[in-house]
């Protein structure tokens, strides 16, 4: 019984279905604030009204089928959280880079990101990490900033 | 006869050494900007426009048009190798192109993309040359109800893009529709889903979503495991770099389909190349003998959309050159270029400036050959990127994604959105939601809503305008067939199983 | 040489003599007045559309003319700050307070958007007007096989069957719709406005007979008129355009509604010293008098809208008030 419940909770369809149902209801309620029909034709609320409603309906269907599946299936899929953790930390790292780019400039942040990925996420030795980090930044500089004359976010050192 | 003499005249202009040089410069630059995500042909043409003031208009046009169709060739490269759509129209190429690369057929995919681009690009010019004036008139009879039906046909493709679960595909599509409706409503000036942020008034740029979901989502998913099995196999030797005869044979219909669908949709000012590539991909899958293999790396899945987005160029030039009507951002800039050169694009332009029209047409034949010659030898070079270790490749993809987004808008906000959609792309992969329907909804949602509202405004709210017109009715009927397609298949499977059980 | 040219221009111009005369004095003695400020690094030129948009093409032409005519000792560098219907670029300019090396192209949108959008935190009021450059007139056109020979015919037809006639145009705050609202209000008629995002789609709808009328730019319409597929029934301009001397303006046709010009010009951020303002004012004055610029205006069928800083500031106030009234009447929620 307990394991059944747990598998239901970690079931991705169940959770994502609920999230999408919430989003659908949000869209639907927002749509109610806008005109559904105007004198000239359908208003800004017309379209969101219908796809919001469809979203709620379909996501609830998904939730229902997830519950049914959880009841019947004997071997619920387990999630390897360490894998998910690695992917999410990669995402956090990327977001952090976007944040720092405003202050440090693109090239410095790209080198740091590269170095970090190689050194810590792929555990290569320092030499590879540093040379690649510098190499990639120099390459980006030459291809995009120098040859194609595109402008990057620039940091304090003018890089 | 008139066409032959015009064409002869055109070649005598296009083959002048200086014009050949400008043509090459154009297609070369086009290939480069096509490869770079974010940097599109529209921006490039606008930036180079001042350079062309000193040239004769024909040379200038030959070069700028070269950038336009050259970019379509280049767009497939990063789509196939890195799952980064280099251009909005290359999104569909990612679906099977990147899978082919994962199967070790990167070279073949690039080769097929180049060949299909060449075939369809040439067919597009042929159409432009032979059919321009009459087709432009027909395109004018296309109005909002027809566009609505066309968008419905596009959205019906979701049936073909769905993976295991139709519900999830539909949900992804609805999510795309939601993103599409963000921003200022054109009709009433109401702002929808902007969360009080000024940056969202124009909605979210399609490229941000596409690169986030396709490229970043894929990278995050691949980074789940250190040194996982996801490293792409590197093609070795010429044999693995080129498409095999069997693969080319499988693409025969796709070459034709892509050329025709792309050209027809290109002629319509309100459609665009992304829609063209989606529809031709869908059509290819619908008539295929093995539709279930689409999305796992079939060559037709690369040939059809790549063809469509290249012949779209020839189609899009039809309303531009015969009516002075631009159908897309890029053609709008070409139109501005005409005006700055002191030419007046419109219904009389071909008559008044035959050397311009025929020079351009001839240069496009030449340019397509140049592109093929330019692109085929580049394949082994580009394939080298697959030799890079994954820990080098991923930071490069991060960098290219940011550069692609930032340089087109100089906006940190867009970079944040990119990161957010990267996360969404990862979660969708993790939870088995297909990503293509989301892009489909995003591309078509806006146009569909607009066309629907325009139609109902035209008819004072009478719904019959949507199905009383012959073209619209036909398109809606085809969409209905498409939606019913899986039902037929299921029924068929059930029938076969029933027979087998009995036997 | 330059003085001679500007002298000629003075003789030709028939309006704002005093303003021109003042500038003329500037021209004769540029050093005594502007020696204080000289740009020392490339000038950042902010544009709110992506490459190829209306303002972007104007900016690129300005950059090119400045280089060709040697009007500035430093380069102009275009920076496309797109997004938010211009709000992103406006916010960026507001943040550049006191920056003497950043200028921006503004359009009527910069004046209108802050009126209705709660998302905007800044307006042109937070910036320094430098120069108004162009006014873009418009034409009212119908398909050539339409029964309407004059605007009056069209209005009469619209009165007969309210809401049945259709106009294709841009967004609901665009000039197209403002002109329609004003016309409908002053004549008591009523027709439908259908929005299309792209200029190409608008003309296609008119040429294909899916709508009946359109407010169109002269340059867009020119070839269709010559080919006989469109007919112009009135022009939205102060005075008749050279290419359309037989078509009445709205006022001449008997419709007494305020003129709604589409305007473009140059602004800087707030807190700019006086000598810097007059430096840029002078630069754009000289630009507006070059032959290259004249030809550009003629090709694009724009009206020369040159105004210096003080006049432009006055214009902006008047324009904003006028638009506020028009938007209110049209039923838009005006928040400022």
Short mmCIF file of N, CA and C in Angstrom, two decimals, chain B residues 204-260:
data_model
loop_
_atom_site.label_atom_id
_atom_site.label_comp_id
_atom_site.label_asym_id
_atom_site.label_seq_id
_atom_site.Cartn_x
_atom_site.Cartn_y
_atom_site.Cartn_z
N UNK B 204 7.64 36.18 -26.18
CA UNK B 204 8.96 35.57 -26.09
C UNK B 204 9.41 35.18 -27.49
N UNK B 205 10.63 35.54 -27.81
CA UNK B 205 11.16 35.25 -29.14
C UNK B 205 11.21 33.74 -29.37
N UNK B 206 10.75 33.36 -30.53
CA UNK B 206 10.72 31.96 -30.92
C UNK B 206 12.09 31.28 -30.80
N UNK B 207 13.13 32.00 -31.21
CA UNK B 207 14.48 31.42 -31.20
C UNK B 207 14.90 31.08 -29.77
N UNK B 208 14.53 31.92 -28.80
CA UNK B 208 14.87 31.67 -27.40
C UNK B 208 14.28 30.34 -26.97
N UNK B 209 13.02 30.13 -27.29
CA UNK B 209 12.35 28.90 -26.89
C UNK B 209 12.98 27.70 -27.60
N UNK B 210 13.21 27.85 -28.90
CA UNK B 210 13.72 26.72 -29.68
C UNK B 210 15.11 26.31 -29.21
N UNK B 211 16.00 27.29 -29.03
CA UNK B 211 17.36 26.94 -28.60
C UNK B 211 17.33 26.39 -27.18
N UNK B 212 16.53 27.00 -26.31
CA UNK B 212 16.44 26.52 -24.94
C UNK B 212 15.97 25.08 -24.88
N UNK B 213 14.86 24.81 -25.54
CA UNK B 213 14.26 23.48 -25.41
C UNK B 213 15.04 22.41 -26.17
N UNK B 214 15.46 22.74 -27.38
CA UNK B 214 16.17 21.73 -28.18
C UNK B 214 17.62 21.56 -27.72
N UNK B 215 18.37 22.68 -27.75
CA UNK B 215 19.81 22.54 -27.52
C UNK B 215 20.13 22.37 -26.05
N UNK B 216 19.72 23.33 -25.21
CA UNK B 216 20.09 23.25 -23.80
C UNK B 216 19.45 22.07 -23.11
N UNK B 217 18.16 21.84 -23.41
CA UNK B 217 17.47 20.71 -22.80
C UNK B 217 18.21 19.41 -23.07
N UNK B 218 18.67 19.26 -24.31
CA UNK B 218 19.40 18.06 -24.70
C UNK B 218 20.73 17.96 -23.94
N UNK B 219 21.43 19.09 -23.83
CA UNK B 219 22.72 19.06 -23.14
C UNK B 219 22.53 18.70 -21.67
N UNK B 220 21.56 19.33 -21.01
CA UNK B 220 21.33 19.01 -19.59
C UNK B 220 21.01 17.53 -19.43
N UNK B 221 20.18 17.02 -20.33
CA UNK B 221 19.82 15.61 -20.25
C UNK B 221 21.06 14.73 -20.45
N UNK B 222 21.93 15.13 -21.37
CA UNK B 222 23.14 14.34 -21.61
C UNK B 222 24.11 14.42 -20.45
N UNK B 223 24.04 15.53 -19.70
CA UNK B 223 25.00 15.68 -18.61
C UNK B 223 24.59 14.91 -17.37
N UNK B 224 23.44 14.26 -17.45
CA UNK B 224 23.01 13.44 -16.32
C UNK B 224 24.08 12.43 -15.93
N UNK B 225 24.70 11.86 -16.96
CA UNK B 225 25.72 10.86 -16.67
C UNK B 225 27.08 11.34 -17.14
N UNK B 226 28.06 11.11 -16.32
CA UNK B 226 29.40 11.49 -16.70
C UNK B 226 29.93 10.48 -17.70
N UNK B 227 30.34 10.99 -18.87
CA UNK B 227 30.85 10.10 -19.90
C UNK B 227 29.83 9.06 -20.29
N UNK B 228 28.58 9.45 -20.33
CA UNK B 228 27.51 8.53 -20.69
C UNK B 228 27.65 8.07 -22.12
N UNK B 229 26.75 7.25 -22.52
CA UNK B 229 26.83 6.65 -23.85
C UNK B 229 26.43 7.64 -24.94
N UNK B 230 26.15 8.86 -24.52
CA UNK B 230 25.53 9.79 -25.48
C UNK B 230 26.53 10.41 -26.44
N UNK B 231 27.82 10.18 -26.23
CA UNK B 231 28.80 10.79 -27.12
C UNK B 231 28.54 10.31 -28.54
N UNK B 232 28.53 11.29 -29.47
CA UNK B 232 28.16 10.93 -30.83
C UNK B 232 29.27 10.15 -31.51
N UNK B 233 28.89 9.12 -32.25
CA UNK B 233 29.89 8.39 -33.00
C UNK B 233 30.42 9.26 -34.15
N UNK B 234 31.71 9.19 -34.38
CA UNK B 234 32.30 10.01 -35.43
C UNK B 234 32.34 9.21 -36.73
N UNK B 235 31.80 9.78 -37.80
CA UNK B 235 31.87 9.08 -39.07
C UNK B 235 33.34 8.98 -39.52
N UNK B 236 33.71 7.80 -40.02
CA UNK B 236 35.09 7.63 -40.49
C UNK B 236 35.08 7.41 -42.00
N UNK B 237 35.98 8.08 -42.67
CA UNK B 237 36.13 7.87 -44.11
C UNK B 237 35.00 8.46 -44.91
N UNK B 238 35.25 8.56 -46.21
CA UNK B 238 34.30 9.18 -47.11
C UNK B 238 32.97 8.44 -47.12
N UNK B 239 33.03 7.14 -46.98
CA UNK B 239 31.83 6.32 -47.09
C UNK B 239 30.80 6.69 -46.05
N UNK B 240 31.27 6.89 -44.83
CA UNK B 240 30.32 7.21 -43.77
C UNK B 240 29.93 8.67 -43.80
N UNK B 241 30.69 9.47 -44.56
CA UNK B 241 30.39 10.88 -44.61
C UNK B 241 29.32 11.22 -45.64
N UNK B 242 29.14 10.32 -46.59
CA UNK B 242 28.19 10.64 -47.66
C UNK B 242 26.94 9.78 -47.51
N UNK B 243 25.83 10.34 -48.00
CA UNK B 243 24.60 9.53 -47.97
C UNK B 243 24.74 8.34 -48.91
N UNK B 244 24.19 7.20 -48.51
CA UNK B 244 24.25 6.03 -49.38
C UNK B 244 23.17 6.13 -50.45
N UNK B 245 23.29 5.26 -51.45
CA UNK B 245 22.29 5.25 -52.51
C UNK B 245 20.91 4.95 -51.93
N UNK B 246 20.87 4.04 -50.97
CA UNK B 246 19.58 3.66 -50.38
C UNK B 246 18.95 4.86 -49.68
N UNK B 247 19.79 5.61 -49.00
CA UNK B 247 19.25 6.77 -48.29
C UNK B 247 18.71 7.80 -49.28
N UNK B 248 19.47 8.02 -50.36
CA UNK B 248 19.01 8.99 -51.36
C UNK B 248 17.71 8.52 -52.00
N UNK B 249 17.63 7.22 -52.22
CA UNK B 249 16.44 6.66 -52.84
C UNK B 249 15.23 6.88 -51.93
N UNK B 250 15.46 6.71 -50.63
CA UNK B 250 14.36 6.91 -49.68
C UNK B 250 13.86 8.34 -49.70
N UNK B 251 14.72 9.25 -50.17
CA UNK B 251 14.37 10.67 -50.13
C UNK B 251 13.70 11.15 -51.41
N UNK B 252 13.53 10.27 -52.38
CA UNK B 252 13.01 10.74 -53.67
C UNK B 252 11.74 11.55 -53.52
N UNK B 253 10.77 10.99 -52.80
CA UNK B 253 9.52 11.70 -52.65
C UNK B 253 9.70 12.97 -51.81
N UNK B 254 10.59 12.88 -50.83
CA UNK B 254 10.81 14.03 -49.95
C UNK B 254 11.34 15.24 -50.72
N UNK B 255 12.23 14.98 -51.69
CA UNK B 255 12.75 16.09 -52.50
C UNK B 255 11.60 16.80 -53.21
N UNK B 256 10.72 15.99 -53.78
CA UNK B 256 9.59 16.53 -54.52
C UNK B 256 8.63 17.26 -53.58
N UNK B 257 8.26 16.58 -52.51
CA UNK B 257 7.33 17.11 -51.52
C UNK B 257 7.83 18.43 -50.94
N UNK B 258 9.10 18.42 -50.52
CA UNK B 258 9.66 19.63 -49.94
C UNK B 258 9.63 20.78 -50.92
N UNK B 259 10.03 20.51 -52.16
CA UNK B 259 10.08 21.56 -53.17
C UNK B 259 8.71 22.18 -53.38
N UNK B 260 7.71 21.33 -53.55
CA UNK B 260 6.39 21.84 -53.92
C UNK B 260 5.72 22.54 -52.74
#
